[in-house]
Amino acid sequence: MRLILFFSALAGAAWCLETFAGDQVLRVKASSEEEINKLQLLETLEHLQLDFWLRPSNPELPVDIRVPFPSLQAVKVFLESHHIEYSILLEDLQVLIEEEKQEMINNQRRERGTSNFNYGAYHPLDSIYAALDDLAAEYPSLVSKQTIGESYEKRPMYILKFSTGGTNRPAIWLDAGIHSREWVTQATALWTAKKIASEYGSNPSITSLLNRMDIFLLVVTNPDGYAFTHTNNRMWRKTRSKISGSLCVGVDPNRNWDAGFGGPGASTNPCSESYHGPSANSEVEVKNVVNFIKSHGKIQAFLTLHSYSQLLLFPFGYKCTNPADYNELDAVGKSAASALASLYGTTYKVGTICSTIYQASGGSIDWSYDYGIKYSFAFELRDTGRYGFLLPASQIIPTAEETWLGLLKIMEHVRDNQ
C-alpha cells in the first residue's frame, strides 16, 4: 500500500506543477452595457492575473472568471462596489484538479491490468497517440495514420484518415483540442474515431458516408499545449511558441488564422490568453492544417470541437455580417442541435459566432469558410459552466455520444449536397 501511495504521489508531483489552491471560478452576471464595460476594464488589470473562461461580451451571457486566491478579495470588492451580481461556480479549483488527477491514476492502473483502452477517461498525449496506432492496426482496410507536420516543440501532428479506397475523393475535416485545456474535446474526438472505425459495415449511416467520402480527424491540434496541461499547468490554453521580445509564451491558435487577423476579439498582448501572434499562420500548428487543407483540394466540410458552453457556431466571428449561406448553415446547425439533444436532452444554442457570443477574429472556421468550405462549424461541448474546462471523466462518453449525432447530421447533409 505504501508503495502505491508513493507512486501516486510521484505521479501527482509530475503532473500539474502549477497549483490552483484557493482559486475560485466566479460567474458574473452583468445587467447592462455599463457593467460589461466595467468587466472589460477588469480584464485589462494584468496584476490580478485573471483567467476569463467566458469573456464579457453582452449582458445576455454570463462571464466566468478564474480568480487566483491572492486576487479574490480585490475582485469581489470591485464587483460589489459596482453592484455587479456574481456567484461562486467552483469553490477551490485545485480540489477538482486533484480529483481529476486521481481518476487518471486509477484509470491507468485499470488499463494496465486489462490492456483495454478506456475511452471514458482522460489520457496524456503518449497514450492518445498509442491509441491512434492501435486503431490503424485494428482496422487497416479503413483507417490509416498520417503526419501533417510537427508542432513548435517538434511533436508529430497525426491525423487519422478513414477511407474505403479510391483517389481524389471529397472529404470531411474534423479537429479537436486547438485550445489545449479543453480536454473533453480530445477525448470526444478519440471516441469518435473508434465509433467510425468499429461501425463501418454495420452502421448504415457511417457505411453510406464512407462509401462516398473520406474523413480526416486530427484528435490533438495543439500537442505542445496539451502535453503542458498534463506536466505543468492544467489551465494552459495556447501554443508553446516563444515570442520575440516577451517573456510570455504561446499564441492563441484560434486567433492566428488568416481571417480578419488582428481584428476585434484578439489581443496584441503576448501575455493575453487571446494573443493573436505576430502574424497570421505564425503558429506552425495552424500552418500545418492550412497546408493540408489546401493541398487536399476537396475538403467539403470543416468541423472543429471546443468546450465549453453548448453552442453550435458558424461564420462569421471576425465580422458581424451573416455569411452568404446563412439560411442553409442555420438550418443545418439547428437540425444537428436537435439530433444532439435527442439523446440526453442537452440543449445547444445555434448561430453565427458574432451574434451568439462575441466578435472574434482569426478563427479557424472563418478561414475555412472564406477559403470556400461552405460547411464550416464549431461545436462548444458540455457543459454550461458547472465544471467548465474540468468536466468529469464520467461525462466523456455521454458528451461524445450526443456530439456524434450532431456531427453525423452535418456530415449526411454534406454527403447529399456536394
CSV table of C-alpha atoms in Angstrom, one decimal:
chain,number,residue,atom,x,y,z
A,1,MET,CA,0.0,0.0,0.0
A,2,ARG,CA,2.8,2.4,0.9
A,3,LEU,CA,4.4,1.7,-2.5
A,4,ILE,CA,1.2,2.5,-4.3
A,5,LEU,CA,0.8,5.7,-2.4
A,6,PHE,CA,4.4,6.6,-3.1
A,7,PHE,CA,4.0,6.1,-6.8
A,8,SER,CA,0.7,8.0,-6.8
A,9,ALA,CA,2.4,10.9,-5.1
A,10,LEU,CA,5.2,10.7,-7.6
A,11,ALA,CA,2.8,10.8,-10.5
A,12,GLY,CA,1.0,13.7,-8.9
A,13,ALA,CA,4.2,15.6,-8.5
A,14,ALA,CA,5.0,15.1,-12.1
A,15,TRP,CA,1.6,16.5,-13.3
A,16,CYS,CA,0.2,20.0,-13.0
A,17,LEU,CA,3.1,21.5,-11.1
A,18,GLU,CA,1.3,24.9,-11.0
A,19,THR,CA,-1.1,24.8,-8.2
A,20,PHE,CA,-4.5,26.5,-8.2
A,21,ALA,CA,-5.2,26.1,-4.4
A,22,GLY,CA,-7.8,28.5,-3.3
A,23,ASP,CA,-8.5,29.8,-6.8
A,24,GLN,CA,-12.2,30.3,-7.4
A,25,VAL,CA,-14.3,30.5,-10.6
A,26,LEU,CA,-16.8,33.2,-10.4
A,27,ARG,CA,-19.9,33.5,-12.5
A,28,VAL,CA,-20.7,37.2,-13.1
A,29,LYS,CA,-24.0,38.4,-14.5
A,30,ALA,CA,-23.8,41.9,-16.0
A,31,SER,CA,-27.1,43.6,-16.3
A,32,SER,CA,-26.1,46.4,-18.6
A,33,GLU,CA,-23.5,47.6,-21.2
A,34,GLU,CA,-22.0,49.8,-18.5
A,35,GLU,CA,-21.4,46.7,-16.3
A,36,ILE,CA,-19.9,44.9,-19.4
A,37,ASN,CA,-17.5,47.8,-19.8
A,38,LYS,CA,-16.5,47.5,-16.2
A,39,LEU,CA,-15.8,43.8,-16.6
A,40,GLN,CA,-13.7,44.6,-19.8
A,41,LEU,CA,-11.7,47.0,-17.7
A,42,LEU,CA,-11.2,44.3,-15.1
A,43,GLU,CA,-9.9,42.1,-17.9
A,44,THR,CA,-7.1,44.6,-18.6
A,45,LEU,CA,-5.7,44.6,-15.0
A,46,GLU,CA,-2.8,42.3,-15.5
A,47,HIS,CA,-1.6,42.3,-11.9
A,48,LEU,CA,-4.7,40.4,-10.9
A,49,GLN,CA,-3.8,37.5,-13.3
A,50,LEU,CA,-7.4,36.8,-14.1
A,51,ASP,CA,-8.3,34.0,-16.5
A,52,PHE,CA,-11.6,34.7,-18.3
A,53,TRP,CA,-13.1,31.3,-19.1
A,54,LEU,CA,-16.1,33.1,-20.7
A,55,ARG,CA,-15.3,36.7,-21.7
A,56,PRO,CA,-17.6,39.8,-21.2
A,57,SER,CA,-19.5,40.4,-24.4
A,58,ASN,CA,-23.1,41.3,-23.8
A,59,PRO,CA,-25.5,41.4,-20.9
A,60,GLU,CA,-27.3,38.2,-22.1
A,61,LEU,CA,-24.3,36.0,-21.5
A,62,PRO,CA,-22.6,35.1,-18.2
A,63,VAL,CA,-19.0,35.9,-17.6
A,64,ASP,CA,-16.9,33.2,-15.9
A,65,ILE,CA,-13.6,34.2,-14.3
A,66,ARG,CA,-10.9,32.1,-12.7
A,67,VAL,CA,-9.6,34.3,-9.9
A,68,PRO,CA,-6.3,33.4,-8.3
A,69,PHE,CA,-6.6,33.2,-4.5
A,70,PRO,CA,-4.4,36.3,-3.9
A,71,SER,CA,-6.8,38.4,-6.1
A,72,LEU,CA,-10.1,37.1,-4.7
A,73,GLN,CA,-10.7,39.9,-2.2
A,74,ALA,CA,-9.8,42.7,-4.7
A,75,VAL,CA,-12.1,41.2,-7.4
A,76,LYS,CA,-15.0,40.7,-5.1
A,77,VAL,CA,-14.7,44.2,-3.7
A,78,PHE,CA,-14.6,45.5,-7.3
A,79,LEU,CA,-17.8,43.7,-8.3
A,80,GLU,CA,-19.6,44.5,-5.1
A,81,SER,CA,-18.7,48.2,-5.2
A,82,HIS,CA,-20.1,48.4,-8.7
A,83,HIS,CA,-23.2,46.4,-7.7
A,84,ILE,CA,-22.4,43.6,-10.2
A,85,GLU,CA,-24.0,40.3,-9.4
A,86,TYR,CA,-21.8,37.2,-9.0
A,87,SER,CA,-21.8,33.7,-7.6
A,88,ILE,CA,-19.1,31.1,-7.0
A,89,LEU,CA,-19.2,28.3,-9.5
A,90,LEU,CA,-16.1,26.5,-8.3
A,91,GLU,CA,-15.1,26.9,-4.7
A,92,ASP,CA,-11.5,25.6,-5.0
A,93,LEU,CA,-10.1,24.7,-8.4
A,94,GLN,CA,-7.3,22.6,-7.0
A,95,VAL,CA,-9.7,20.2,-5.4
A,96,LEU,CA,-11.2,19.4,-8.8
A,97,ILE,CA,-7.8,19.1,-10.4
A,98,GLU,CA,-6.7,16.7,-7.7
A,99,GLU,CA,-9.8,14.6,-8.2
A,100,GLU,CA,-9.2,14.5,-12.0
A,101,LYS,CA,-5.6,13.6,-11.4
A,102,GLN,CA,-6.5,10.7,-9.1
A,103,GLU,CA,-9.1,9.4,-11.5
A,104,MET,CA,-6.4,9.3,-14.2
A,105,ILE,CA,-4.0,7.4,-12.0
A,106,ASN,CA,-6.8,4.9,-11.1
A,107,ASN,CA,-7.6,4.5,-14.8
A,108,GLN,CA,-4.0,3.9,-15.8
A,109,ARG,CA,-3.8,1.2,-13.2
A,110,ARG,CA,-7.0,-0.4,-14.6
A,111,GLU,CA,-5.8,-0.2,-18.2
A,112,ARG,CA,-2.5,-1.8,-17.3
A,113,GLY,CA,-4.5,-4.6,-15.6
A,114,THR,CA,-6.8,-5.3,-18.5
A,115,SER,CA,-4.8,-4.0,-21.5
A,116,ASN,CA,-8.1,-2.3,-22.7
A,117,PHE,CA,-8.1,1.4,-23.6
A,118,ASN,CA,-10.8,3.3,-21.7
A,119,TYR,CA,-12.5,5.8,-24.0
A,120,GLY,CA,-14.3,7.2,-20.9
A,121,ALA,CA,-11.1,8.5,-19.3
A,122,TYR,CA,-8.7,11.4,-19.9
A,123,HIS,CA,-5.2,10.4,-21.2
A,124,PRO,CA,-1.8,12.0,-21.7
A,125,LEU,CA,-0.6,12.7,-25.2
A,126,ASP,CA,1.5,9.5,-25.5
A,127,SER,CA,-1.5,7.3,-24.6
A,128,ILE,CA,-3.7,9.1,-27.2
A,129,TYR,CA,-1.0,8.6,-29.9
A,130,ALA,CA,-0.7,4.9,-29.0
A,131,ALA,CA,-4.5,4.6,-29.3
A,132,LEU,CA,-4.3,6.1,-32.8
A,133,ASP,CA,-1.7,3.4,-33.7
A,134,ASP,CA,-3.9,0.7,-32.3
A,135,LEU,CA,-6.9,1.9,-34.3
A,136,ALA,CA,-4.9,1.9,-37.5
A,137,ALA,CA,-3.6,-1.6,-36.7
A,138,GLU,CA,-7.0,-2.9,-35.8
A,139,TYR,CA,-8.9,-1.6,-38.9
A,140,PRO,CA,-6.1,-1.5,-41.6
A,141,SER,CA,-8.5,-1.6,-44.5
A,142,LEU,CA,-10.3,1.6,-43.3
A,143,VAL,CA,-8.0,3.6,-41.1
A,144,SER,CA,-4.5,5.0,-41.8
A,145,LYS,CA,-2.4,7.3,-39.7
A,146,GLN,CA,-0.7,10.2,-41.4
A,147,THR,CA,1.6,13.0,-40.2
A,148,ILE,CA,0.7,16.5,-41.4
A,149,GLY,CA,3.8,18.1,-39.8
A,150,GLU,CA,5.3,18.9,-36.4
A,151,SER,CA,4.4,21.3,-33.6
A,152,TYR,CA,6.7,24.1,-32.4
A,153,GLU,CA,8.3,21.7,-29.9
A,154,LYS,CA,8.7,19.1,-32.7
A,155,ARG,CA,5.9,16.7,-31.6
A,156,PRO,CA,4.2,15.0,-34.6
A,157,MET,CA,0.7,16.1,-35.6
A,158,TYR,CA,-1.1,12.9,-36.5
A,159,ILE,CA,-4.4,12.6,-38.4
A,160,LEU,CA,-6.5,9.5,-39.0
A,161,LYS,CA,-7.8,9.0,-42.5
A,162,PHE,CA,-11.0,7.0,-42.8
A,163,SER,CA,-11.4,5.8,-46.4
A,164,THR,CA,-12.8,2.9,-48.3
A,165,GLY,CA,-10.4,3.5,-51.1
A,166,GLY,CA,-10.2,5.5,-54.3
A,167,THR,CA,-8.3,8.7,-55.0
A,168,ASN,CA,-9.2,12.3,-55.1
A,169,ARG,CA,-12.4,11.7,-53.2
A,170,PRO,CA,-14.3,14.5,-51.4
A,171,ALA,CA,-13.6,14.6,-47.7
A,172,ILE,CA,-14.7,16.0,-44.3
A,173,TRP,CA,-12.2,17.5,-41.9
A,174,LEU,CA,-12.7,17.2,-38.1
A,175,ASP,CA,-10.3,18.5,-35.4
A,176,ALA,CA,-10.2,18.9,-31.6
A,177,GLY,CA,-8.1,20.3,-28.9
A,178,ILE,CA,-6.9,23.5,-30.6
A,179,HIS,CA,-7.2,25.0,-27.1
A,180,SER,CA,-5.3,22.5,-25.0
A,181,ARG,CA,-7.1,22.7,-21.7
A,182,GLU,CA,-10.4,21.7,-23.3
A,183,TRP,CA,-9.8,18.0,-22.5
A,184,VAL,CA,-13.3,16.8,-23.3
A,185,THR,CA,-12.7,17.7,-27.0
A,186,GLN,CA,-9.7,15.4,-27.5
A,187,ALA,CA,-11.4,12.6,-25.6
A,188,THR,CA,-14.6,13.1,-27.7
A,189,ALA,CA,-12.6,13.0,-30.9
A,190,LEU,CA,-10.8,9.8,-29.9
A,191,TRP,CA,-14.2,8.1,-29.0
A,192,THR,CA,-15.5,9.3,-32.4
A,193,ALA,CA,-12.5,7.7,-34.2
A,194,LYS,CA,-13.3,4.4,-32.5
A,195,LYS,CA,-17.0,4.8,-33.4
A,196,ILE,CA,-16.4,5.3,-37.1
A,197,ALA,CA,-13.8,2.6,-37.3
A,198,SER,CA,-15.7,-0.1,-35.5
A,199,GLU,CA,-19.1,0.5,-37.0
A,200,TYR,CA,-18.3,0.8,-40.7
A,201,GLY,CA,-20.2,-2.0,-42.4
A,202,SER,CA,-22.7,-2.5,-39.6
A,203,ASN,CA,-24.0,1.1,-39.1
A,204,PRO,CA,-25.8,2.2,-42.3
A,205,SER,CA,-25.1,5.9,-41.7
A,206,ILE,CA,-21.4,5.5,-41.3
A,207,THR,CA,-21.2,3.0,-44.1
A,208,SER,CA,-23.1,5.2,-46.5
A,209,LEU,CA,-20.9,8.2,-45.6
A,210,LEU,CA,-17.6,6.5,-46.0
A,211,ASN,CA,-18.7,4.8,-49.3
A,212,ARG,CA,-19.0,8.3,-50.7
A,213,MET,CA,-16.4,10.4,-48.8
A,214,ASP,CA,-13.3,10.3,-46.7
A,215,ILE,CA,-13.0,11.6,-43.2
A,216,PHE,CA,-9.8,13.2,-41.8
A,217,LEU,CA,-9.6,13.5,-38.0
A,218,LEU,CA,-7.0,15.5,-36.1
A,219,VAL,CA,-7.5,14.5,-32.4
A,220,VAL,CA,-4.9,16.8,-30.9
A,221,THR,CA,-4.4,20.0,-32.8
A,222,ASN,CA,-2.2,21.6,-30.2
A,223,PRO,CA,0.0,18.8,-28.9
A,224,ASP,CA,2.6,21.0,-27.1
A,225,GLY,CA,-0.2,22.8,-25.2
A,226,TYR,CA,-1.9,19.5,-24.4
A,227,ALA,CA,1.3,17.9,-23.1
A,228,PHE,CA,1.9,21.1,-21.0
A,229,THR,CA,-1.6,20.7,-19.4
A,230,HIS,CA,-0.5,17.3,-18.1
A,231,THR,CA,3.0,18.2,-16.9
A,232,ASN,CA,2.9,21.8,-15.8
A,233,ASN,CA,-0.3,23.8,-15.9
A,234,ARG,CA,-3.8,22.2,-16.3
A,235,MET,CA,-5.3,25.5,-17.4
A,236,TRP,CA,-2.9,26.2,-20.3
A,237,ARG,CA,-4.8,27.3,-23.5
A,238,LYS,CA,-2.3,28.5,-26.0
A,239,THR,CA,0.6,27.1,-28.1
A,240,ARG,CA,4.1,26.9,-26.6
A,241,SER,CA,5.9,29.1,-29.1
A,242,LYS,CA,8.5,31.6,-27.9
A,243,ILE,CA,7.5,35.2,-28.5
A,244,SER,CA,10.3,37.6,-29.6
A,245,GLY,CA,10.7,40.4,-27.1
A,246,SER,CA,8.4,38.9,-24.5
A,247,LEU,CA,8.9,36.6,-21.5
A,248,CYS,CA,5.3,35.3,-22.1
A,249,VAL,CA,4.9,32.1,-24.0
A,250,GLY,CA,2.4,31.0,-26.6
A,251,VAL,CA,-0.3,32.2,-29.0
A,252,ASP,CA,-4.0,31.6,-29.1
A,253,PRO,CA,-4.1,29.3,-32.1
A,254,ASN,CA,-7.7,30.1,-32.7
A,255,ARG,CA,-6.9,33.8,-33.2
A,256,ASN,CA,-4.0,33.0,-35.6
A,257,TRP,CA,-5.8,32.1,-38.8
A,258,ASP,CA,-5.8,34.4,-41.8
A,259,ALA,CA,-9.4,35.6,-41.4
A,260,GLY,CA,-9.7,39.2,-40.2
A,261,PHE,CA,-6.4,38.6,-38.5
A,262,GLY,CA,-5.6,41.1,-35.7
A,263,GLY,CA,-9.2,42.4,-35.6
A,264,PRO,CA,-11.6,42.6,-32.6
A,265,GLY,CA,-11.7,39.9,-30.1
A,266,ALA,CA,-7.9,39.1,-30.4
A,267,SER,CA,-5.2,40.7,-28.3
A,268,THR,CA,-1.9,42.3,-29.2
A,269,ASN,CA,-0.5,41.5,-25.8
A,270,PRO,CA,1.7,38.4,-25.8
A,271,CYS,CA,0.7,37.6,-22.2
A,272,SER,CA,-3.0,37.5,-23.0
A,273,GLU,CA,-4.9,34.2,-23.4
A,274,SER,CA,-6.2,35.6,-26.7
A,275,TYR,CA,-2.9,36.9,-28.1
A,276,HIS,CA,-3.2,36.5,-31.9
A,277,GLY,CA,0.5,36.1,-32.6
A,278,PRO,CA,3.0,38.1,-34.6
A,279,SER,CA,1.3,37.3,-38.0
A,280,ALA,CA,-1.4,35.1,-39.5
A,281,ASN,CA,-0.3,31.5,-39.6
A,282,SER,CA,2.7,32.3,-37.4
A,283,GLU,CA,1.9,29.1,-35.4
A,284,VAL,CA,3.2,26.0,-37.2
A,285,GLU,CA,0.2,24.0,-35.9
A,286,VAL,CA,-2.1,26.3,-37.7
A,287,LYS,CA,0.1,26.4,-40.8
A,288,ASN,CA,0.2,22.6,-40.9
A,289,VAL,CA,-3.6,22.4,-41.1
A,290,VAL,CA,-3.9,25.2,-43.6
A,291,ASN,CA,-1.3,23.5,-45.9
A,292,PHE,CA,-3.1,20.1,-45.6
A,293,ILE,CA,-6.5,21.6,-46.4
A,294,LYS,CA,-5.1,23.5,-49.4
A,295,SER,CA,-3.1,20.6,-50.8
A,296,HIS,CA,-6.0,18.2,-50.5
A,297,GLY,CA,-8.3,20.4,-52.5
A,298,LYS,CA,-11.6,18.6,-52.0
A,299,ILE,CA,-12.5,19.2,-48.3
A,300,GLN,CA,-16.2,19.8,-48.2
A,301,ALA,CA,-16.7,20.4,-44.5
A,302,PHE,CA,-14.5,21.9,-41.8
A,303,LEU,CA,-15.7,20.9,-38.3
A,304,THR,CA,-13.9,21.7,-35.0
A,305,LEU,CA,-14.6,20.8,-31.4
A,306,HIS,CA,-14.1,23.2,-28.5
A,307,SER,CA,-15.5,23.5,-25.0
A,308,TYR,CA,-17.5,24.8,-23.1
A,309,SER,CA,-20.9,26.4,-23.4
A,310,GLN,CA,-23.0,24.0,-25.5
A,311,LEU,CA,-23.1,26.1,-28.7
A,312,LEU,CA,-23.0,25.2,-32.4
A,313,LEU,CA,-21.4,28.1,-34.3
A,314,PHE,CA,-20.8,29.1,-37.9
A,315,PRO,CA,-19.2,32.1,-39.6
A,316,PHE,CA,-18.6,34.9,-39.1
A,317,GLY,CA,-16.7,35.8,-36.0
A,318,TYR,CA,-14.3,38.4,-37.3
A,319,LYS,CA,-17.2,40.5,-38.7
A,320,CYS,CA,-20.8,40.8,-37.7
A,321,THR,CA,-22.4,40.3,-41.1
A,322,ASN,CA,-24.1,37.0,-42.0
A,323,PRO,CA,-22.5,34.7,-44.5
A,324,ALA,CA,-23.9,34.2,-47.9
A,325,ASP,CA,-25.1,30.7,-47.0
A,326,TYR,CA,-26.6,31.9,-43.7
A,327,ASN,CA,-30.1,30.3,-44.2
A,328,GLU,CA,-28.6,26.9,-45.1
A,329,LEU,CA,-26.0,26.9,-42.3
A,330,ASP,CA,-28.5,28.0,-39.7
A,331,ALA,CA,-30.9,25.2,-40.8
A,332,VAL,CA,-28.2,22.5,-40.8
A,333,GLY,CA,-27.0,23.7,-37.4
A,334,LYS,CA,-30.4,23.6,-35.9
A,335,SER,CA,-31.0,20.2,-37.3
A,336,ALA,CA,-27.7,19.0,-35.8
A,337,ALA,CA,-28.5,20.6,-32.4
A,338,SER,CA,-31.9,18.8,-32.4
A,339,ALA,CA,-30.3,15.5,-33.2
A,340,LEU,CA,-27.7,16.1,-30.4
A,341,ALA,CA,-30.5,16.9,-27.9
A,342,SER,CA,-32.4,13.8,-28.8
A,343,LEU,CA,-30.1,11.5,-26.7
A,344,TYR,CA,-29.8,13.2,-23.3
A,345,GLY,CA,-31.7,16.4,-23.7
A,346,THR,CA,-28.6,18.6,-23.9
A,347,THR,CA,-29.5,21.9,-25.4
A,348,TYR,CA,-27.3,23.8,-27.8
A,349,LYS,CA,-27.7,27.4,-29.0
A,350,VAL,CA,-27.1,27.8,-32.7
A,351,GLY,CA,-25.9,30.9,-34.6
A,352,THR,CA,-23.0,32.9,-36.0
A,353,ILE,CA,-20.0,33.4,-33.8
A,354,CYS,CA,-20.5,37.2,-33.6
A,355,SER,CA,-24.3,37.1,-32.9
A,356,THR,CA,-24.1,34.2,-30.4
A,357,ILE,CA,-21.1,35.0,-28.3
A,358,TYR,CA,-18.8,37.9,-29.4
A,359,GLN,CA,-16.7,39.2,-32.3
A,360,ALA,CA,-13.5,37.2,-32.5
A,361,SER,CA,-11.0,37.5,-35.4
A,362,GLY,CA,-8.5,35.0,-36.7
A,363,GLY,CA,-10.7,31.9,-36.1
A,364,SER,CA,-10.4,28.6,-38.0
A,365,ILE,CA,-14.0,28.3,-39.3
A,366,ASP,CA,-13.9,31.8,-40.6
A,367,TRP,CA,-10.8,31.0,-42.5
A,368,SER,CA,-12.2,27.7,-43.9
A,369,TYR,CA,-15.4,29.4,-45.0
A,370,ASP,CA,-13.6,32.2,-46.7
A,371,TYR,CA,-11.4,29.6,-48.4
A,372,GLY,CA,-14.6,28.1,-49.9
A,373,ILE,CA,-15.5,25.3,-47.5
A,374,LYS,CA,-19.2,26.2,-47.0
A,375,TYR,CA,-20.0,23.7,-44.2
A,376,SER,CA,-17.8,25.2,-41.5
A,377,PHE,CA,-19.0,24.7,-38.0
A,378,ALA,CA,-17.6,24.9,-34.4
A,379,PHE,CA,-19.1,22.9,-31.6
A,380,GLU,CA,-18.7,24.2,-28.0
A,381,LEU,CA,-19.2,21.0,-26.0
A,382,ARG,CA,-20.5,20.5,-22.4
A,383,ASP,CA,-21.1,22.0,-20.0
A,384,THR,CA,-22.6,25.4,-19.4
A,385,GLY,CA,-20.2,26.2,-16.5
A,386,ARG,CA,-20.8,23.9,-13.6
A,387,TYR,CA,-17.4,22.3,-14.2
A,388,GLY,CA,-16.2,24.3,-17.2
A,389,PHE,CA,-12.9,23.0,-18.5
A,390,LEU,CA,-12.8,20.4,-15.7
A,391,LEU,CA,-15.7,18.3,-17.0
A,392,PRO,CA,-15.6,15.0,-15.0
A,393,ALA,CA,-14.5,12.0,-17.0
A,394,SER,CA,-17.8,10.3,-16.3
A,395,GLN,CA,-19.3,12.8,-18.8
A,396,ILE,CA,-16.9,12.0,-21.7
A,397,ILE,CA,-18.9,9.2,-23.3
A,398,PRO,CA,-22.3,10.8,-22.9
A,399,THR,CA,-20.8,14.0,-24.4
A,400,ALA,CA,-19.2,12.0,-27.3
A,401,GLU,CA,-22.3,10.1,-28.0
A,402,GLU,CA,-24.6,13.1,-28.3
A,403,THR,CA,-21.9,15.1,-30.2
A,404,TRP,CA,-21.7,12.3,-32.7
A,405,LEU,CA,-25.4,12.6,-33.5
A,406,GLY,CA,-24.9,16.3,-34.3
A,407,LEU,CA,-21.7,15.7,-36.3
A,408,LEU,CA,-23.4,12.9,-38.3
A,409,LYS,CA,-26.4,15.1,-39.2
A,410,ILE,CA,-24.0,17.7,-40.7
A,411,MET,CA,-21.9,15.0,-42.4
A,412,GLU,CA,-25.0,13.5,-44.0
A,413,HIS,CA,-26.1,16.9,-45.3
A,414,VAL,CA,-22.6,17.4,-46.8
A,415,ARG,CA,-22.7,14.0,-48.4
A,416,ASP,CA,-26.1,14.8,-50.0
A,417,ASN,CA,-25.2,18.3,-51.1
A,418,GLN,CA,-21.7,18.1,-52.6
